[in-house]
Amino acid sequence: MSKLLLTGFEPFLENRHNPTEQIVLELDEEVVGEFEVISRVLPVDYERAAEMLIEYVDQCEPAAIMMLGLAADRTKVTPERIAINVNDSVEDNSGNAPVDQPIVKGGPAAYFSTLPIKKMTDALVENGIPAEVSNTAGTYLCNNVMYSVLYALEQKEMDIPAGFIHVPPTFEMTLHHSAHTGFPYTSIRDSIKLMIYALSDD
Amino acid sequence: MSKLLLTGFEPFLENRHNPTEQIVLELDEEVVGEFEVISRVLPVDYERAAEMLIEYVDQCEPAAIMMLGLAADRTKVTPERIAINVNDSVEDNSGNAPVDQPIVKGGPAAYFSTLPIKKMTDALVENGIPAEVSNTAGTYLCNNVMYSVLYALEQKEMDIPAGFIHVPPTFEMTLHHSAHTGFPYTSIRDSIKLMIYALSDD
Amino acid sequence: MSKLLLTGFEPFLENRHNPTEQIVLELDEEVVGEFEVISRVLPVDYERAAEMLIEYVDQCEPAAIMMLGLAADRTKVTPERIAINVNDSVEDNSGNAPVDQPIVKGGPAAYFSTLPIKKMTDALVENGIPAEVSNTAGTYLCNNVMYSVLYALEQKEMDIPAGFIHVPPTFEMTLHHSAHTGFPYTSIRDSIKLMIYALSDD
Amino acid sequence: MSKLLLTGFEPFLENRHNPTEQIVLELDEEVVGEFEVISRVLPVDYERAAEMLIEYVDQCEPAAIMMLGLAADRTKVTPERIAINVNDSVEDNSGNAPVDQPIVKGGPAAYFSTLPIKKMTDALVENGIPAEVSNTAGTYLCNNVMYSVLYALEQKEMDIPAGFIHVPPTFEMTLHHSAHTGFPYTSIRDSIKLMIYALSDD
């Protein structure tokens, strides 16, 4: 059976919880559509996250890669269209706060996702989950791992679908936070499974 | 067994669907906590809604009244603190668009909810559903029926808990609407049951 | 010449600056329309603000009262329709954090503003400043002083227009705050003058 | 004196007015810093906008290019970091609604702005105007002309600073629109001048 490498992140910044960590642990080794899910949780660390992720790719030889991250201010599930060649952010969990640094010196300005992002978004909307394609993955760790993996796959000449999806916060995370709105955890988790099914049918 | 009169509204304005209609129909005749739920759907019509609601009070002699309405731009479940003596709004479903008109000529400026709104809000948050007390029910039909019922109960010297709760839109209602965010229908319905349990324990 | 008592508040909570303080100091003793403006800055203190404000009313015998306050999360200038008989908030600057306490024991549930709020709002919109009537002044100091003054005027049988206006934050206050949006200080100040002119013509 | 080519757009979609049109007409032939401003208004038409813009570049041989566009849902002035090789949008003013089409077949995935976007943003914030770098220019005409110009400059081996800036709507545009917030027109116009000065000092 084909393997799908599914990654989430540990908590970061003021978020004491990261639903993508919980989701990937819950789906680990589960069969969804035509895929066996292999899950990994990444550190929020510019120096280690992409490197570890690329090692996991070498280890598990996946047929597809779906990377997840939390976007605390989004109100929909948002498959990312593109990753750009820049790190420019507040601190990661190790204190790195790069300013306008290329992820890969001399690398292309950007890589488009190779996941079927429109099909995945449509599958969510058809199943009643608010979703839309996003045109920016930001310039923090999420964009960093998406760019790094797409660059590495090009270098390795591995032609597999890979991309990143941002999810909104959970209800739990927004209970005491007036500015943000979230989804029930189960809706977020179900959205990931629906997108794996959509990829499976592709 | 004590009866709880639970009301929702039919669809209005640009909303083709009103989750409060579906919820009250689903909970009709159900036993929740110490209450048997008696449900009614109200028309979005200044001339008929409050009058019908007060007739239902006379008919079913409830021990408590919980009125529900949709607030398409809210992102939490919001028990209302107060209803004010004014109609001032866009059109209802019959074309009435009152401007600064008292609901009851010579009536008090406002009535506070007699539901345990803090206890109900706490019960939701403890169960992971974003909720907070609201300090305005607006000046449309929702405020109109809340004021009218509290005024009528005072006139009838009926000392029973009564009040209004606004709910956010459903996921379904926000799928193609970028400005609003909603809850899964089941989360909204469950929130109503949790608030009836909280009232039941009061 | 008739006097208009114009009040603002000192800074509070996380706001290091309060534009209403600056505006009232700037307009003090200025003539606007048919009014001479008499300004006072109120402390954010439940035990002193309303008491001081009512003393100022006795001292300056105004023909009208316009109270200003900052609403950091609003995006329009919002004359308030109503004040309600409850204090229920986070801490004031002296550490008082009342929960569901009446402002006046046995007082009416609410008082409507006696300012021409629709006329004032229309004047702003006609002059290109985003404005709308608000149906809640909250349950913090702003609502407290509005309720207290309207109650006191009723007790004193003083039949003068009085009410409260919330203003959005200034550009300066939102430069480093992603969740809020503001107005240039001059637009906020000009909006106050436009509303005094509107009251003057009433 | 060096010329700066400054472009805006005509109105589009539900916007009956486009402040970028008014701004560029107002600044046309004005001297700002070391630049003489040469202004052009572009049609909201996929088949003509970029082509016309590149013709203007050939005609006026500018030392810098600053393209402006309206982002009706933004609340800050946002210099764009990057343009991506895709058209994917609702209709332009001629009825074209491309879906996932490359702007330049076989072109690079993206081009970074060559304007000093951080310096420009800092200049605005220092002058009290809310501003931040944006990581997406969308996938409509704004992104289209930014990508097209940066691609054309590369083809022509013209090494001049060029990029795109999105501005929020004007107060006028948001007076009757509850979901959006804007700036006074003069604040938007001043922000453009401040960014030209910042470029001038670069």
PDB file of N, CA, C and O in Angstrom, chain B residues 46 50 54 83-88 98 100-111 138-152, chain C residues 112:
ATOM      1  N   TYR B  46     -42.915  41.769  12.347  1.00  0.00           N
ATOM      2  CA  TYR B  46     -43.144  42.583  13.544  1.00  0.00           C
ATOM      3  C   TYR B  46     -44.581  42.503  14.047  1.00  0.00           C
ATOM      4  O   TYR B  46     -44.842  42.640  15.238  1.00  0.00           O
ATOM      5  N   ALA B  50     -44.331  38.455  18.072  1.00  0.00           N
ATOM      6  CA  ALA B  50     -44.489  38.524  19.531  1.00  0.00           C
ATOM      7  C   ALA B  50     -45.886  38.072  19.942  1.00  0.00           C
ATOM      8  O   ALA B  50     -46.049  37.367  20.947  1.00  0.00           O
ATOM      9  N   ILE B  54     -46.612  35.031  22.548  1.00  0.00           N
ATOM     10  CA  ILE B  54     -47.337  35.198  23.814  1.00  0.00           C
ATOM     11  C   ILE B  54     -48.558  34.266  23.858  1.00  0.00           C
ATOM     12  O   ILE B  54     -48.897  33.721  24.914  1.00  0.00           O
ATOM     13  N   ALA B  83     -33.056  43.333  26.659  1.00  0.00           N
ATOM     14  CA  ALA B  83     -33.848  43.717  25.480  1.00  0.00           C
ATOM     15  C   ALA B  83     -34.297  45.154  25.672  1.00  0.00           C
ATOM     16  O   ALA B  83     -34.634  45.543  26.794  1.00  0.00           O
ATOM     17  N   ILE B  84     -34.306  45.933  24.591  1.00  0.00           N
ATOM     18  CA  ILE B  84     -34.599  47.358  24.720  1.00  0.00           C
ATOM     19  C   ILE B  84     -35.868  47.727  23.947  1.00  0.00           C
ATOM     20  O   ILE B  84     -36.242  47.046  22.984  1.00  0.00           O
ATOM     21  N   ASN B  85     -36.517  48.807  24.386  1.00  0.00           N
ATOM     22  CA  ASN B  85     -37.854  49.153  23.889  1.00  0.00           C
ATOM     23  C   ASN B  85     -37.800  49.938  22.581  1.00  0.00           C
ATOM     24  O   ASN B  85     -38.233  51.091  22.525  1.00  0.00           O
ATOM     25  N   VAL B  86     -37.290  49.293  21.534  1.00  0.00           N
ATOM     26  CA  VAL B  86     -37.231  49.986  20.248  1.00  0.00           C
ATOM     27  C   VAL B  86     -37.190  48.971  19.096  1.00  0.00           C
ATOM     28  O   VAL B  86     -36.544  47.927  19.182  1.00  0.00           O
ATOM     29  N   ASN B  87     -37.934  49.295  18.040  1.00  0.00           N
ATOM     30  CA  ASN B  87     -37.816  48.605  16.748  1.00  0.00           C
ATOM     31  C   ASN B  87     -37.152  49.578  15.793  1.00  0.00           C
ATOM     32  O   ASN B  87     -37.634  50.703  15.624  1.00  0.00           O
ATOM     33  N   ASP B  88     -36.068  49.157  15.156  1.00  0.00           N
ATOM     34  CA  ASP B  88     -35.323  50.075  14.274  1.00  0.00           C
ATOM     35  C   ASP B  88     -34.476  49.222  13.348  1.00  0.00           C
ATOM     36  O   ASP B  88     -33.380  48.797  13.708  1.00  0.00           O
ATOM     37  N   PRO B  98     -39.458  49.454  10.589  1.00  0.00           N
ATOM     38  CA  PRO B  98     -39.695  50.534  11.553  1.00  0.00           C
ATOM     39  C   PRO B  98     -38.421  51.307  11.850  1.00  0.00           C
ATOM     40  O   PRO B  98     -37.324  50.748  11.813  1.00  0.00           O
ATOM     41  N   ASP B 100     -36.926  53.673  14.860  1.00  0.00           N
ATOM     42  CA  ASP B 100     -37.006  54.260  16.209  1.00  0.00           C
ATOM     43  C   ASP B 100     -38.406  54.227  16.799  1.00  0.00           C
ATOM     44  O   ASP B 100     -38.852  55.213  17.410  1.00  0.00           O
ATOM     45  N   GLN B 101     -39.120  53.127  16.630  1.00  0.00           N
ATOM     46  CA  GLN B 101     -40.454  53.002  17.210  1.00  0.00           C
ATOM     47  C   GLN B 101     -40.410  52.205  18.500  1.00  0.00           C
ATOM     48  O   GLN B 101     -39.766  51.163  18.559  1.00  0.00           O
ATOM     49  N   PRO B 102     -41.114  52.659  19.535  1.00  0.00           N
ATOM     50  CA  PRO B 102     -41.161  51.848  20.750  1.00  0.00           C
ATOM     51  C   PRO B 102     -41.908  50.532  20.479  1.00  0.00           C
ATOM     52  O   PRO B 102     -42.848  50.510  19.679  1.00  0.00           O
ATOM     53  N   ILE B 103     -41.497  49.473  21.133  1.00  0.00           N
ATOM     54  CA  ILE B 103     -42.229  48.200  21.035  1.00  0.00           C
ATOM     55  C   ILE B 103     -43.523  48.333  21.838  1.00  0.00           C
ATOM     56  O   ILE B 103     -44.593  47.966  21.369  1.00  0.00           O
ATOM     57  N   VAL B 104     -43.393  48.870  23.055  1.00  0.00           N
ATOM     58  CA  VAL B 104     -44.559  49.139  23.907  1.00  0.00           C
ATOM     59  C   VAL B 104     -44.539  50.621  24.264  1.00  0.00           C
ATOM     60  O   VAL B 104     -43.623  51.073  24.963  1.00  0.00           O
ATOM     61  N   LYS B 105     -45.520  51.354  23.756  1.00  0.00           N
ATOM     62  CA  LYS B 105     -45.561  52.793  24.067  1.00  0.00           C
ATOM     63  C   LYS B 105     -45.631  52.993  25.562  1.00  0.00           C
ATOM     64  O   LYS B 105     -46.502  52.440  26.238  1.00  0.00           O
ATOM     65  N   GLY B 106     -44.727  53.807  26.112  1.00  0.00           N
ATOM     66  CA  GLY B 106     -44.724  54.047  27.545  1.00  0.00           C
ATOM     67  C   GLY B 106     -44.139  52.913  28.361  1.00  0.00           C
ATOM     68  O   GLY B 106     -44.109  52.981  29.589  1.00  0.00           O
ATOM     69  N   GLY B 107     -43.670  51.861  27.691  1.00  0.00           N
ATOM     70  CA  GLY B 107     -43.049  50.748  28.413  1.00  0.00           C
ATOM     71  C   GLY B 107     -41.678  51.146  28.927  1.00  0.00           C
ATOM     72  O   GLY B 107     -41.105  52.150  28.502  1.00  0.00           O
ATOM     73  N   PRO B 108     -41.118  50.337  29.855  1.00  0.00           N
ATOM     74  CA  PRO B 108     -39.777  50.627  30.358  1.00  0.00           C
ATOM     75  C   PRO B 108     -38.747  50.594  29.218  1.00  0.00           C
ATOM     76  O   PRO B 108     -38.977  49.953  28.186  1.00  0.00           O
ATOM     77  N   ALA B 109     -37.628  51.279  29.408  1.00  0.00           N
ATOM     78  CA  ALA B 109     -36.594  51.333  28.373  1.00  0.00           C
ATOM     79  C   ALA B 109     -36.044  49.947  28.043  1.00  0.00           C
ATOM     80  O   ALA B 109     -35.675  49.676  26.900  1.00  0.00           O
ATOM     81  N   ALA B 110     -36.017  49.053  29.052  1.00  0.00           N
ATOM     82  CA  ALA B 110     -35.391  47.752  28.813  1.00  0.00           C
ATOM     83  C   ALA B 110     -35.797  46.733  29.863  1.00  0.00           C
ATOM     84  O   ALA B 110     -36.271  47.094  30.956  1.00  0.00           O
ATOM     85  N   TYR B 111     -35.625  45.461  29.532  1.00  0.00           N
ATOM     86  CA  TYR B 111     -35.770  44.360  30.489  1.00  0.00           C
ATOM     87  C   TYR B 111     -34.519  43.487  30.451  1.00  0.00           C
ATOM     88  O   TYR B 111     -34.049  43.124  29.367  1.00  0.00           O
ATOM     89  N   GLY B 138     -29.714  43.650  19.466  1.00  0.00           N
ATOM     90  CA  GLY B 138     -30.052  44.419  18.270  1.00  0.00           C
ATOM     91  C   GLY B 138     -31.363  45.164  18.424  1.00  0.00           C
ATOM     92  O   GLY B 138     -31.863  45.365  19.543  1.00  0.00           O
ATOM     93  N   THR B 139     -31.927  45.572  17.284  1.00  0.00           N
ATOM     94  CA  THR B 139     -33.203  46.303  17.317  1.00  0.00           C
ATOM     95  C   THR B 139     -34.132  45.770  16.226  1.00  0.00           C
ATOM     96  O   THR B 139     -34.923  46.505  15.638  1.00  0.00           O
ATOM     97  N   TYR B 140     -34.013  44.467  15.966  1.00  0.00           N
ATOM     98  CA  TYR B 140     -34.813  43.789  14.930  1.00  0.00           C
ATOM     99  C   TYR B 140     -35.771  42.822  15.642  1.00  0.00           C
ATOM    100  O   TYR B 140     -36.120  43.031  16.804  1.00  0.00           O
ATOM    101  N   LEU B 141     -36.172  41.787  14.986  1.00  0.00           N
ATOM    102  CA  LEU B 141     -37.172  40.881  15.553  1.00  0.00           C
ATOM    103  C   LEU B 141     -36.727  40.173  16.824  1.00  0.00           C
ATOM    104  O   LEU B 141     -37.548  39.901  17.713  1.00  0.00           O
ATOM    105  N   CYS B 142     -35.444  39.860  16.919  1.00  0.00           N
ATOM    106  CA  CYS B 142     -34.954  39.104  18.070  1.00  0.00           C
ATOM    107  C   CYS B 142     -35.157  39.918  19.343  1.00  0.00           C
ATOM    108  O   CYS B 142     -35.691  39.425  20.340  1.00  0.00           O
ATOM    109  N   ASN B 143     -34.711  41.166  19.299  1.00  0.00           N
ATOM    110  CA  ASN B 143     -34.918  42.061  20.433  1.00  0.00           C
ATOM    111  C   ASN B 143     -36.412  42.278  20.674  1.00  0.00           C
ATOM    112  O   ASN B 143     -36.873  42.317  21.822  1.00  0.00           O
ATOM    113  N   ASN B 144     -37.156  42.382  19.596  1.00  0.00           N
ATOM    114  CA  ASN B 144     -38.597  42.630  19.703  1.00  0.00           C
ATOM    115  C   ASN B 144     -39.310  41.524  20.485  1.00  0.00           C
ATOM    116  O   ASN B 144     -40.095  41.799  21.400  1.00  0.00           O
ATOM    117  N   VAL B 145     -39.052  40.271  20.142  1.00  0.00           N
ATOM    118  CA  VAL B 145     -39.753  39.191  20.857  1.00  0.00           C
ATOM    119  C   VAL B 145     -39.239  39.045  22.286  1.00  0.00           C
ATOM    120  O   VAL B 145     -40.007  38.754  23.206  1.00  0.00           O
ATOM    121  N   MET B 146     -37.948  39.286  22.496  1.00  0.00           N
ATOM    122  CA  MET B 146     -37.421  39.196  23.864  1.00  0.00           C
ATOM    123  C   MET B 146     -38.072  40.260  24.749  1.00  0.00           C
ATOM    124  O   MET B 146     -38.549  39.964  25.852  1.00  0.00           O
ATOM    125  N   TYR B 147     -38.104  41.492  24.269  1.00  0.00           N
ATOM    126  CA  TYR B 147     -38.737  42.575  25.043  1.00  0.00           C
ATOM    127  C   TYR B 147     -40.211  42.269  25.265  1.00  0.00           C
ATOM    128  O   TYR B 147     -40.737  42.386  26.384  1.00  0.00           O
ATOM    129  N   SER B 148     -40.877  41.865  24.203  1.00  0.00           N
ATOM    130  CA  SER B 148     -42.336  41.660  24.275  1.00  0.00           C
ATOM    131  C   SER B 148     -42.702  40.567  25.269  1.00  0.00           C
ATOM    132  O   SER B 148     -43.675  40.698  26.022  1.00  0.00           O
ATOM    133  N   VAL B 149     -41.925  39.485  25.275  1.00  0.00           N
ATOM    134  CA  VAL B 149     -42.218  38.391  26.198  1.00  0.00           C
ATOM    135  C   VAL B 149     -41.942  38.810  27.637  1.00  0.00           C
ATOM    136  O   VAL B 149     -42.745  38.540  28.537  1.00  0.00           O
ATOM    137  N   LEU B 150     -40.830  39.514  27.865  1.00  0.00           N
ATOM    138  CA  LEU B 150     -40.514  39.920  29.240  1.00  0.00           C
ATOM    139  C   LEU B 150     -41.538  40.935  29.751  1.00  0.00           C
ATOM    140  O   LEU B 150     -41.928  40.908  30.927  1.00  0.00           O
ATOM    141  N   TYR B 151     -42.002  41.795  28.868  1.00  0.00           N
ATOM    142  CA  TYR B 151     -43.066  42.735  29.236  1.00  0.00           C
ATOM    143  C   TYR B 151     -44.360  41.974  29.558  1.00  0.00           C
ATOM    144  O   TYR B 151     -45.012  42.240  30.580  1.00  0.00           O
ATOM    145  N   ALA B 152     -44.712  41.019  28.702  1.00  0.00           N
ATOM    146  CA  ALA B 152     -45.952  40.261  28.905  1.00  0.00           C
ATOM    147  C   ALA B 152     -45.911  39.454  30.211  1.00  0.00           C
ATOM    148  O   ALA B 152     -46.899  39.386  30.943  1.00  0.00           O
TER     149      ALA B 152
ATOM    150  N   PHE C 112     -32.324  55.703  27.550  1.00  0.00           N
ATOM    151  CA  PHE C 112     -31.948  56.031  26.176  1.00  0.00           C
ATOM    152  C   PHE C 112     -31.185  57.358  26.158  1.00  0.00           C
ATOM    153  O   PHE C 112     -31.476  58.265  26.942  1.00  0.00           O
TER     154      PHE C 112
END
